[in-house]
Amino acid sequence: MLHHSSASAYGSLMLIGEHSVLHHAKAVVSATKQQLQASISPRDDKQISIQSHLGNLCFPINHIPQNHTFKFALASIAYCYEHLHLHQGFNIHYHSTIPTTIGMGSSAATVAATVKALYQFVNQTIDQHTLWKHCKSIVVQTQGRGSGADLCAAIYGGVCVFTATQGWLKHISSSLLQTFNWQLHYCGYKTTTDEVLKITQKFEQASPKKSQQIYQKMAQLTEEFITALIQQDSLKLALAMNRYQQQMVALHISDSTLNEMINSLYQHPSILGAKISGSGLGDCILSFGTPDSNTVLPKYTNYHINF
């Protein structure tokens, strides 16, 4: 029997492990305080209606359209239509506090909340790891490639150590996440993850040995970052972040604007560490420093992070 259902998922923030996580390395990803909620109510017909702050869309349940704005929601609905044998129409309403213009995992949260809500809608249960696996297959099918890191934070919450093959490994708590000032600095534009991955794939094909060395170094630095968090060592944490950024530059995903922002952050006495957060070629820089670092990069949009 179909009934009203509702599910939420967290926004996410990659702390370290970008790109190398696609090559069997660990990553550290954190949930954000912002969330996305999907609420579903049954209809008396065979139509599906989507309502969100991005707009509205209505279509027959057996003819799910192509639509760029709602591509992750539609891919999730299509997946559940096939796997849950949906026959009855429904309304799905999205309410989100996750910014969509910057890389804080709004797409992953959409997929996780939609799938979880649709399972509840047909009165089926799903555990977190199975939910992650289903959602990862949806994301990979939609954008061609992906580690599932954003989905891990969206589903499990907290600060997670993660691999693309095993999923969630453990949660990490560290005083460094609370006692220092962590910020995202948005550069003003964003290249989609699938476009960045096409660029890195070309680099891998053109320079296989060099790219392998970069990913190996990234994997090592991620392990150092995890150890520094656990040991509450702010200097080692900063060093791991800053050296990881050097590998992002070597991978050609830190453009001139990001490089300029990074250099400005490094020159500020209150900033200890800074690196790209996310796939690169736009989007955000992640920094951490002492509490008086709020005034850094005033011409950019800055988001204070509460772990």
CSV table of N, CA and C in Angstrom, one decimal, residues 22 28 51 53 118 133 185 201 218 242 250 265 284:
chain,number,residue,atom,x,y,z
A,22,LEU,N,39.0,7.7,-7.0
A,22,LEU,CA,38.6,6.9,-8.2
A,22,LEU,C,39.7,5.9,-8.6
A,28,VAL,N,38.3,11.5,2.6
A,28,VAL,CA,37.6,12.0,3.8
A,28,VAL,C,36.5,13.0,3.3
A,51,GLN,N,8.0,19.1,-7.6
A,51,GLN,CA,7.9,20.5,-7.2
A,51,GLN,C,9.2,20.8,-6.4
A,53,HIS,N,12.3,24.2,-5.6
A,53,HIS,CA,12.7,25.6,-5.8
A,53,HIS,C,13.4,25.8,-7.2
A,118,LEU,N,11.3,6.9,-1.8
A,118,LEU,CA,10.5,6.0,-2.6
A,118,LEU,C,10.4,4.6,-2.0
A,133,LYS,N,24.9,1.9,-2.4
A,133,LYS,CA,25.2,1.1,-3.6
A,133,LYS,C,24.2,1.5,-4.7
A,185,HIS,N,35.5,28.9,0.1
A,185,HIS,CA,35.6,30.2,-0.7
A,185,HIS,C,35.2,29.9,-2.1
A,201,GLN,N,40.7,12.2,-17.5
A,201,GLN,CA,40.8,10.9,-18.2
A,201,GLN,C,41.8,11.1,-19.4
A,218,MET,N,48.7,11.5,-3.9
A,218,MET,CA,47.4,11.9,-3.3
A,218,MET,C,47.0,10.9,-2.2
A,242,ASN,N,48.1,21.3,2.0
A,242,ASN,CA,48.9,22.1,1.0
A,242,ASN,C,49.6,21.3,0.0
A,250,ALA,N,49.3,19.8,-10.4
A,250,ALA,CA,49.9,18.8,-11.3
A,250,ALA,C,49.0,18.1,-12.2
A,265,LEU,N,45.4,33.0,0.1
A,265,LEU,CA,45.2,32.3,1.4
A,265,LEU,C,46.5,32.0,2.1
A,284,CYS,N,35.0,25.6,-5.3
A,284,CYS,CA,35.5,26.2,-4.0
A,284,CYS,C,36.9,25.8,-3.6
